[in-house]
Amino acid sequence: MSSVEPFDLGEIDSFDHECDVLVVGFGAAGAAAAYEAAAAGADVIVLERASGAGGSSAQSGGELYLGGGTSVQKACGFDDTPEDMYAFLEAALGPHADTEKLRLYCDENVEHFEWFVARGVEFKPTLFTGHAWMPFTDDGLMWLGEGAWPYNTLAKPAARGHRPAAPGFAGKVLMEKLEGAATAAGAVTHTDTVATNLVLDGKRVAGLVARKFGERVTYRARRAVVLTTGGFVDNEEMLADHAPVLLGHGKVSDGLDDGSGIRMATAIGAATRRMGVVEISMTALPALVARGMLVNGLGRRFVNEDVYPGIYSTHAILDEPGPYWGIIDEEGFEDIPPGDLWQVRPKYVTETLAELEESLGMVPGSLEHTVEVYNRYAENGEDPYFHKDPRWLRPLKAPFAAVDPRDGFFGSGAGKGSGAAGFTLGGLHTTVDGEVLNNSGEPVSGLYAAGRASSGMHGEGYISGTSLGDGTFFGRRAGKAAARKE
């Protein structure tokens, strides 16, 4: 890894560019920060190492975890409150969620939703009722495990997965709107520019050094630098040091989440938080396992399969013996709507569970016992072991099939080898206004961060939409605070 040691202001004879606020990274968090800083009257430059804005945000499904009573929720029949939203997220993003950030996020979430609408992001007021990582519809709202046990015992269930009006991957649509808003507000973008080192004026961040097509370029930031450079899933050395559980798995990123912003900041004494926390997801098809079951290498269930799939994925990879299998029967498979099936097909199909056990290399009788117990209770719409919703319960009957998560979402080898992919959630320690803190808990003057470059509201859990949600929410706060800095 290249050196990220800071430059002293006196080492820079003259700066190539000057601005009030310098935002580093043009994903969703960077766009939100740039917009708010520019809207506050600051002269803003956004640096982007790629040839255009977007980053990992543009490649995402585009889900935004929003709630508390948005107009889309009301149109779909939900009477949601910030209190119920908080109760769900504290549990789902825990243990050890950042309650200060989470409380603020939930309390001000309806306003945050309206901010997206005002930036031109459209949400269709319709509900997707299926169980999926991401539906290939343009429905504006989806469930993300809020109605599953145990969360339905902690808060009144309400769907909160807000989706921009586009079928399938909507991250690009979201980024187009946010990029346009930041540019219209006055932010200027410098692409193909890689930030390499911060510049210090004493203990204050005063700018940074970058490279553009191999040439050094210097930037003076009169008020502040805002780091929105993403996480570090693409940096094998940092993964080995902080989050080795992700080694050997696929990456959920645009390939440029190399931790550069985190490294530049820690080189000047910035503190980090929860660097070992990750999200790791199997490519098991939610619509399939909800109608059947998810079992570990011993043929045992270990979760209610209607929960948010990221929760059972992380639980499986971290705690359960592999390999993992989605078990389904013919009726259940045929019941999956074509749009939710993607291109996944069973790897093994047998007339008996004994034959399926042999095909999967399981202990004889192990899967038979699991299915026998499941069927006995499913006859009465019950699941006393894991409390799956009765909507998904019914006895499984021959013929039986097993789906290998390693075959991927599209049956094309996505996540081959491990059947899982992930990203990092830890990063720089920040206040609710995005101020980067040092190891004494004091703000590093002139330095802010948001998005996956920072440690946001997550504890050890994750729900889809909370990265884009907290990245934009706290990115906005960082942009406003940076613009005020004198």
Coordinates of C-alpha atoms in Angstrom, one line a residue:
M1 CA 0.0 0.0 0.0
S2 CA 1.3 3.5 -0.8
S3 CA 2.2 6.0 1.8
V4 CA -0.6 8.1 3.3
E5 CA 1.5 10.2 5.6
P6 CA 0.3 13.8 5.6
F7 CA 1.9 16.8 4.1
D8 CA 2.6 20.0 6.0
L9 CA 1.0 23.1 4.6
G10 CA 4.5 24.7 4.3
E11 CA 5.5 21.9 1.9
I12 CA 3.0 23.1 -0.7
D13 CA 4.4 26.1 -2.5
S14 CA 1.0 26.8 -4.2
F15 CA -2.2 25.0 -4.6
D16 CA -3.7 24.0 -8.0
H17 CA -7.2 24.4 -6.7
E18 CA -8.9 26.0 -3.8
C19 CA -12.4 25.7 -2.4
D20 CA -14.3 26.1 0.9
V21 CA -15.3 22.4 1.2
L22 CA -13.6 19.5 -0.5
V23 CA -15.6 16.3 -0.7
V24 CA -13.6 13.1 -1.5
G25 CA -15.7 10.5 -3.1
F26 CA -18.9 10.9 -5.2
G27 CA -21.2 8.1 -4.1
A28 CA -24.5 8.7 -2.3
A29 CA -22.9 10.0 0.9
G30 CA -20.6 12.4 -1.1
A31 CA -23.4 13.6 -3.2
A32 CA -25.5 14.4 -0.1
A33 CA -22.6 16.2 1.6
A34 CA -21.7 18.2 -1.6
Y35 CA -25.4 19.2 -2.1
E36 CA -25.8 20.5 1.5
A37 CA -22.5 22.3 1.6
A38 CA -23.2 24.0 -1.8
A39 CA -26.8 24.8 -0.8
A40 CA -25.4 26.5 2.3
G41 CA -23.3 28.8 0.1
A42 CA -19.9 27.1 0.3
D43 CA -17.6 26.8 -2.7
V44 CA -17.5 23.0 -3.2
I45 CA -15.3 20.6 -5.2
V46 CA -15.9 16.9 -5.3
L47 CA -13.1 14.6 -6.1
E48 CA -13.9 11.2 -7.7
R49 CA -11.2 8.7 -8.5
A50 CA -13.4 7.0 -11.3
S51 CA -14.4 8.7 -14.5
G52 CA -17.8 9.6 -13.2
A53 CA -20.0 9.8 -10.1
G54 CA -21.7 6.7 -8.6
G55 CA -19.3 4.4 -6.9
S56 CA -20.7 1.4 -5.1
S57 CA -24.0 3.3 -4.5
A58 CA -24.8 3.3 -8.3
Q59 CA -24.2 -0.4 -8.4
S60 CA -26.6 -1.2 -5.5
G61 CA -30.2 -2.1 -5.5
G62 CA -31.0 1.5 -4.5
E63 CA -33.1 0.5 -1.5
L64 CA -33.3 3.2 1.1
Y65 CA -34.4 2.3 4.6
L66 CA -36.9 5.0 5.4
G67 CA -39.9 5.2 7.7
G68 CA -41.6 6.8 10.6
G69 CA -44.7 7.7 8.5
T70 CA -43.7 8.6 5.0
S71 CA -46.3 9.3 2.3
V72 CA -45.5 6.1 0.5
Q73 CA -46.0 4.1 3.7
K74 CA -49.4 5.8 4.3
A75 CA -50.4 5.2 0.7
C76 CA -49.7 1.5 1.3
G77 CA -51.7 1.3 4.5
F78 CA -49.0 1.6 7.1
D79 CA -49.3 3.8 10.2
D80 CA -45.6 3.8 11.1
T81 CA -43.9 5.9 13.8
P82 CA -40.3 6.8 14.6
E83 CA -40.6 4.8 17.8
D84 CA -41.5 1.6 16.1
M85 CA -38.8 2.2 13.5
Y86 CA -36.3 2.7 16.2
A87 CA -37.3 -0.4 18.1
F88 CA -36.9 -2.6 15.0
L89 CA -33.6 -1.1 13.9
E90 CA -32.0 -1.2 17.3
A91 CA -32.6 -4.9 17.4
A92 CA -31.9 -5.6 13.7
L93 CA -28.7 -3.5 13.5
G94 CA -27.5 -4.8 16.9
P95 CA -26.2 -5.8 19.1
H96 CA -24.5 -2.6 20.0
A97 CA -26.1 -0.3 17.5
D98 CA -25.1 3.4 17.8
T99 CA -28.2 4.5 19.6
E100 CA -27.4 8.2 19.4
K101 CA -27.1 8.2 15.6
L102 CA -30.0 5.7 15.3
R103 CA -32.3 7.8 17.4
L104 CA -31.6 10.9 15.4
Y105 CA -32.0 9.0 12.1
C106 CA -35.4 7.7 13.1
D107 CA -36.7 10.9 14.5
E108 CA -35.9 12.9 11.4
N109 CA -36.6 10.2 8.8
V110 CA -39.7 11.6 7.3
E111 CA -37.9 14.8 6.6
H112 CA -35.1 12.8 5.0
F113 CA -37.6 11.0 2.8
E114 CA -39.0 14.3 1.7
W115 CA -35.5 15.5 0.9
F116 CA -35.1 12.7 -1.6
V117 CA -38.4 13.6 -3.1
A118 CA -37.4 17.2 -3.4
R119 CA -34.2 16.1 -5.2
G120 CA -36.3 14.4 -7.8
V121 CA -36.3 10.8 -6.6
E122 CA -39.6 9.2 -7.3
F123 CA -41.2 6.4 -5.2
K124 CA -44.2 4.6 -6.6
P125 CA -46.9 4.2 -3.8
T126 CA -47.2 0.5 -4.2
L127 CA -46.1 -2.4 -2.0
F128 CA -44.1 -5.5 -3.1
T129 CA -45.5 -8.3 -1.0
G130 CA -43.0 -11.0 -1.8
H131 CA -39.8 -12.1 -0.1
A132 CA -36.7 -11.1 -2.0
W133 CA -33.3 -9.4 -1.8
M134 CA -34.5 -7.0 -4.5
P135 CA -37.7 -7.3 -6.6
F136 CA -37.6 -6.8 -10.3
T137 CA -40.6 -4.5 -10.1
D138 CA -41.0 -0.8 -9.8
D139 CA -42.9 -1.0 -6.5
G140 CA -41.9 1.8 -4.2
L141 CA -42.0 -0.1 -0.9
M142 CA -40.9 -3.6 0.3
W143 CA -40.6 -5.6 3.4
L144 CA -37.2 -6.1 4.9
G145 CA -37.9 -8.5 7.7
E146 CA -40.0 -6.2 9.9
G147 CA -42.8 -8.7 10.1
A148 CA -40.6 -11.7 11.0
W149 CA -40.0 -13.1 14.5
P150 CA -38.6 -11.8 16.9
Y151 CA -38.9 -8.3 15.5
N152 CA -42.7 -8.5 15.2
T153 CA -42.7 -8.9 19.0
L154 CA -40.7 -5.8 19.5
A155 CA -42.4 -3.2 17.3
K156 CA -45.5 -2.9 15.2
P157 CA -44.4 -4.2 11.8
A158 CA -44.3 -1.8 8.9
A159 CA -42.6 -2.1 5.5
R160 CA -39.7 0.4 5.2
G161 CA -37.7 -0.6 2.2
H162 CA -38.2 2.5 -0.1
R163 CA -37.2 1.9 -3.7
P164 CA -36.7 4.5 -6.4
A165 CA -39.2 4.0 -9.3
A166 CA -37.2 1.6 -11.4
P167 CA -37.3 -2.2 -11.8
G168 CA -34.4 -4.1 -10.3
F169 CA -31.2 -2.3 -9.6
A170 CA -32.2 1.3 -8.9
G171 CA -28.9 2.6 -7.5
K172 CA -28.0 4.2 -10.8
V173 CA -31.3 6.0 -10.9
L174 CA -30.8 7.2 -7.3
M175 CA -27.2 8.5 -8.1
E176 CA -28.3 10.3 -11.2
K177 CA -30.7 12.3 -9.2
L178 CA -28.3 13.0 -6.4
E179 CA -25.4 13.9 -8.7
G180 CA -27.7 16.3 -10.6
A181 CA -28.8 17.9 -7.4
A182 CA -25.3 18.5 -6.1
T183 CA -24.2 19.9 -9.5
A184 CA -27.2 22.1 -9.7
A185 CA -26.4 23.5 -6.3
G186 CA -23.0 24.5 -7.5
A187 CA -20.7 21.6 -6.6
V188 CA -17.9 21.1 -9.2
T189 CA -16.6 17.6 -9.9
H190 CA -13.0 16.6 -10.6
T191 CA -13.0 13.0 -12.0
D192 CA -10.1 10.6 -12.5
T193 CA -8.5 12.1 -9.4
V194 CA -7.2 9.9 -6.6
A195 CA -6.7 11.5 -3.2
T196 CA -3.5 10.3 -1.6
N197 CA -2.5 12.4 1.4
L198 CA -4.1 15.0 3.7
V199 CA -2.5 18.4 4.2
L200 CA -2.1 19.8 7.7
D201 CA -1.9 23.4 8.9
G202 CA -0.7 22.5 12.4
K203 CA -3.3 20.2 13.7
R204 CA -6.0 21.4 11.3
V205 CA -6.8 19.7 8.0
A206 CA -6.2 22.3 5.3
G207 CA -6.5 20.3 2.1
L208 CA -5.1 17.3 0.3
V209 CA -2.7 16.0 -2.3
A210 CA -4.1 13.9 -5.2
R211 CA -2.9 12.3 -8.4
K212 CA -4.6 12.7 -11.8
F213 CA -3.2 10.5 -14.6
G214 CA 0.1 10.2 -12.7
E215 CA 0.5 13.9 -12.1
R216 CA 0.3 15.4 -8.6
V217 CA -2.6 17.8 -8.0
T218 CA -3.0 19.8 -4.8
Y219 CA -6.2 21.1 -3.2
R220 CA -6.7 23.8 -0.5
A221 CA -9.8 23.4 1.6
R222 CA -10.5 26.7 3.4
R223 CA -13.1 25.2 5.7
A224 CA -13.0 21.4 5.7
V225 CA -12.4 18.1 3.9
V226 CA -15.3 15.6 3.9
L227 CA -14.2 11.9 3.4
T228 CA -16.9 9.8 1.7
T229 CA -14.5 7.3 0.1
G230 CA -16.3 4.1 1.0
G231 CA -15.2 1.1 3.1
F232 CA -12.2 -1.2 2.7
V233 CA -13.6 -4.5 1.4
D234 CA -11.3 -4.2 -1.7
N235 CA -8.1 -3.9 0.5
E236 CA -6.9 -7.4 1.3
E237 CA -4.3 -6.1 3.8
M238 CA -6.9 -4.1 5.8
L239 CA -9.3 -7.1 5.7
A240 CA -6.6 -9.3 7.1
D241 CA -5.9 -6.8 9.9
H242 CA -9.5 -5.9 10.8
A243 CA -12.1 -8.1 9.2
P244 CA -10.5 -11.4 8.1
V245 CA -13.9 -13.1 8.0
L246 CA -14.4 -11.5 4.6
L247 CA -11.2 -13.0 3.1
G248 CA -12.0 -15.5 0.4
H249 CA -15.5 -14.2 -0.1
G250 CA -16.9 -12.1 -2.9
K251 CA -17.0 -8.3 -2.7
V252 CA -20.0 -6.1 -2.7
S253 CA -18.5 -2.9 -4.2
D254 CA -17.4 -1.2 -7.3
G255 CA -13.9 -2.5 -6.9
L256 CA -12.6 0.8 -5.5
D257 CA -13.5 0.5 -1.8
D258 CA -9.9 0.2 -0.7
G259 CA -10.0 2.1 2.6
S260 CA -7.9 5.0 1.3
G261 CA -9.9 7.7 3.2
I262 CA -9.7 5.7 6.4
R263 CA -6.0 5.3 6.0
M264 CA -5.4 9.0 5.3
A265 CA -7.3 10.0 8.4
T266 CA -5.7 7.5 10.7
A267 CA -2.3 8.7 9.6
I268 CA -3.1 12.0 11.3
G269 CA -4.4 10.5 14.5
A270 CA -8.1 9.8 13.6
A271 CA -9.8 7.1 15.6
T272 CA -11.7 4.2 14.1
R273 CA -14.7 2.2 15.4
R274 CA -16.0 -1.3 14.8
M275 CA -13.6 -2.1 12.1
G276 CA -14.4 -5.8 12.4
V277 CA -18.1 -5.4 11.7
V278 CA -19.2 -6.7 8.3
E279 CA -22.2 -7.6 6.3
I280 CA -21.9 -10.9 4.5
S281 CA -24.7 -12.4 2.4
M282 CA -25.2 -15.8 0.9
T283 CA -26.8 -15.8 -2.5
A284 CA -29.5 -18.1 -1.3
L285 CA -32.8 -17.1 -2.9
P286 CA -35.2 -15.7 -0.3
A287 CA -38.3 -16.5 -2.2
L288 CA -37.2 -20.2 -2.3
V289 CA -36.1 -20.8 1.3
A290 CA -39.1 -19.0 2.7
R291 CA -41.3 -21.6 0.9
G292 CA -39.1 -24.4 2.0
M293 CA -36.2 -24.3 4.5
L294 CA -32.5 -23.4 4.8
V295 CA -30.3 -26.0 6.4
N296 CA -26.7 -26.3 7.3
G297 CA -24.2 -29.0 6.5
L298 CA -25.7 -31.3 9.1
G299 CA -29.2 -31.0 7.6
R300 CA -30.6 -28.9 10.4
R301 CA -32.6 -25.7 10.2
F302 CA -31.1 -22.8 12.2
V303 CA -33.4 -19.8 11.5
N304 CA -36.9 -18.7 10.5
E305 CA -36.4 -18.4 6.8
D306 CA -38.7 -15.4 6.3
V307 CA -36.4 -13.1 8.3
Y308 CA -34.3 -10.5 6.3
P309 CA -31.9 -12.7 4.3
G310 CA -28.8 -10.8 5.4
I311 CA -29.5 -11.9 8.9
Y312 CA -29.6 -15.6 8.1
S313 CA -26.7 -15.2 5.8
T314 CA -24.4 -13.7 8.4
H315 CA -25.6 -16.2 11.0
A316 CA -24.8 -19.1 8.7
I317 CA -21.4 -17.9 7.6
L318 CA -20.2 -17.0 11.0
D319 CA -21.9 -19.6 13.2
E320 CA -23.1 -22.7 11.3
P321 CA -21.3 -25.6 9.7
G322 CA -21.4 -25.5 5.9
P323 CA -22.2 -26.1 3.2
Y324 CA -25.7 -24.6 3.2
W325 CA -28.7 -25.7 1.2
G326 CA -32.1 -24.4 0.2
I327 CA -34.5 -27.3 0.4
I328 CA -37.8 -27.1 -1.5
D329 CA -40.5 -29.3 -2.9
E330 CA -42.1 -29.2 -6.3
E331 CA -45.2 -27.3 -5.1
G332 CA -43.1 -24.7 -3.3
F333 CA -40.8 -24.2 -6.3
E334 CA -43.8 -23.8 -8.7
D335 CA -45.3 -21.3 -6.3
I336 CA -42.4 -18.8 -6.7
P337 CA -43.4 -15.9 -9.0
P338 CA -41.2 -15.9 -12.1
G339 CA -39.9 -12.5 -11.3
D340 CA -38.7 -13.6 -7.9
L341 CA -37.1 -16.8 -9.1
W342 CA -34.4 -15.0 -11.2
Q343 CA -32.5 -17.8 -13.0
V344 CA -31.9 -20.1 -10.0
R345 CA -32.5 -23.8 -10.6
P346 CA -32.2 -26.8 -8.2
K347 CA -28.9 -28.6 -8.3
Y348 CA -30.3 -31.9 -7.0
V349 CA -33.8 -33.3 -7.4
T350 CA -34.7 -36.7 -5.8
E351 CA -37.8 -38.7 -5.0
T352 CA -36.8 -39.3 -1.4
L353 CA -35.0 -37.4 1.3
A354 CA -32.6 -40.4 1.8
E355 CA -31.5 -39.9 -1.8
L356 CA -31.1 -36.2 -1.3
E357 CA -29.1 -36.7 1.8
E358 CA -26.7 -39.0 -0.1
S359 CA -26.4 -36.4 -2.9
L360 CA -25.6 -33.7 -0.4
G361 CA -23.2 -35.8 1.7
M362 CA -25.3 -35.5 4.8
V363 CA -25.5 -38.0 7.7
P364 CA -28.2 -40.5 6.8
G365 CA -31.5 -39.6 8.5
S366 CA -30.4 -36.0 9.4
L367 CA -32.5 -34.2 6.8
E368 CA -35.3 -36.7 7.1
H369 CA -35.6 -35.9 10.8
T370 CA -35.6 -32.1 10.1
V371 CA -38.3 -32.4 7.5
E372 CA -40.4 -34.8 9.6
V373 CA -40.4 -32.3 12.5
Y374 CA -41.0 -29.3 10.2
N375 CA -44.0 -31.1 8.5
R376 CA -45.6 -32.3 11.7
Y377 CA -45.9 -28.7 13.0
A378 CA -46.5 -27.1 9.6
E379 CA -49.7 -29.1 9.3
N380 CA -51.1 -26.8 12.0
G381 CA -49.4 -23.7 10.7
E382 CA -46.9 -23.7 13.5
D383 CA -43.1 -23.4 13.8
P384 CA -42.3 -23.6 17.5
Y385 CA -38.6 -23.9 16.9
F386 CA -38.1 -20.7 14.8
H387 CA -41.5 -19.0 14.5
K388 CA -41.7 -18.7 10.7
D389 CA -44.8 -16.8 9.7
P390 CA -47.7 -19.2 9.0
R391 CA -48.0 -17.6 5.5
W392 CA -44.9 -19.6 4.5
L393 CA -45.7 -22.8 6.3
R394 CA -46.9 -26.0 4.8
P395 CA -45.7 -29.6 4.8
L396 CA -43.0 -30.5 2.2
K397 CA -43.8 -33.4 -0.1
A398 CA -41.8 -35.5 -2.6
P399 CA -40.2 -34.9 -5.0
F400 CA -37.6 -32.8 -3.1
A401 CA -34.9 -30.4 -4.4
A402 CA -31.8 -28.7 -3.1
V403 CA -30.4 -25.4 -4.3
D404 CA -26.7 -24.6 -3.8
P405 CA -26.2 -20.9 -2.7
R406 CA -22.8 -21.1 -4.5
D407 CA -24.7 -21.1 -7.8
G408 CA -25.5 -17.5 -7.2
F409 CA -28.4 -15.2 -7.6
F410 CA -28.5 -15.6 -11.4
G411 CA -27.3 -19.2 -11.5
S412 CA -24.2 -17.9 -13.1
G413 CA -21.5 -18.4 -10.5
A414 CA -21.9 -15.2 -8.5
G415 CA -20.0 -15.7 -5.3
K416 CA -18.6 -19.0 -6.5
G417 CA -16.3 -20.8 -4.0
S418 CA -18.0 -19.4 -0.9
G419 CA -21.5 -18.7 -2.0
A420 CA -21.3 -15.4 -0.2
A421 CA -20.2 -11.8 -0.6
G422 CA -19.9 -8.9 1.7
F423 CA -18.7 -5.4 2.6
T424 CA -17.3 -3.6 5.7
L425 CA -19.4 -1.5 8.1
G426 CA -16.7 -0.1 10.4
G427 CA -14.7 3.1 9.8
L428 CA -13.7 6.4 11.2
H429 CA -15.2 7.4 14.5
T430 CA -17.5 10.4 13.9
T431 CA -20.1 12.5 15.7
V432 CA -23.6 12.8 14.5
D433 CA -22.4 15.9 12.5
G434 CA -19.7 13.9 10.8
E435 CA -16.8 15.4 12.7
V436 CA -13.9 12.9 12.8
L437 CA -12.7 12.2 16.3
N438 CA -9.2 11.4 17.4
N439 CA -8.2 8.8 20.0
S440 CA -8.8 11.3 22.8
G441 CA -12.4 11.8 21.6
E442 CA -11.7 15.3 20.3
P443 CA -12.6 16.4 16.8
V444 CA -9.9 16.5 14.2
S445 CA -10.2 20.1 13.1
G446 CA -11.3 20.5 9.5
L447 CA -12.1 16.8 8.9
Y448 CA -15.5 15.2 8.4
A449 CA -16.6 11.7 7.2
A450 CA -19.8 9.9 6.2
G451 CA -20.9 6.8 4.5
R452 CA -18.9 3.6 4.8
A453 CA -15.7 5.5 5.4
S454 CA -17.2 6.1 8.8
S455 CA -18.7 4.0 11.5
G456 CA -22.4 4.8 11.1
M457 CA -25.4 3.7 13.1
H458 CA -24.8 -0.1 12.7
G459 CA -23.9 -2.4 15.5
E460 CA -23.2 -6.0 14.4
G461 CA -26.3 -6.2 12.2
Y462 CA -27.4 -4.9 8.9
I463 CA -30.6 -4.3 6.9
S464 CA -30.8 -3.4 3.2
G465 CA -31.1 0.3 2.7
T466 CA -29.4 1.3 5.9
S467 CA -26.1 2.0 4.1
L468 CA -27.6 4.4 1.6
G469 CA -29.9 5.7 4.3
D470 CA -27.4 6.6 6.9
G471 CA -24.7 7.5 4.3
T472 CA -27.0 10.2 2.9
F473 CA -28.5 11.3 6.2
F474 CA -25.2 11.8 7.9
G475 CA -23.6 12.9 4.7
R476 CA -26.1 15.8 4.6
R477 CA -25.2 16.7 8.2
A478 CA -21.5 16.5 7.5
G479 CA -21.9 18.8 4.5
K480 CA -23.8 21.4 6.5
A481 CA -21.4 21.3 9.3
A482 CA -18.4 21.6 7.0
A483 CA -19.9 24.6 5.3
R484 CA -20.2 26.4 8.6
K485 CA -16.6 25.7 9.6
E486 CA -14.4 28.8 9.5

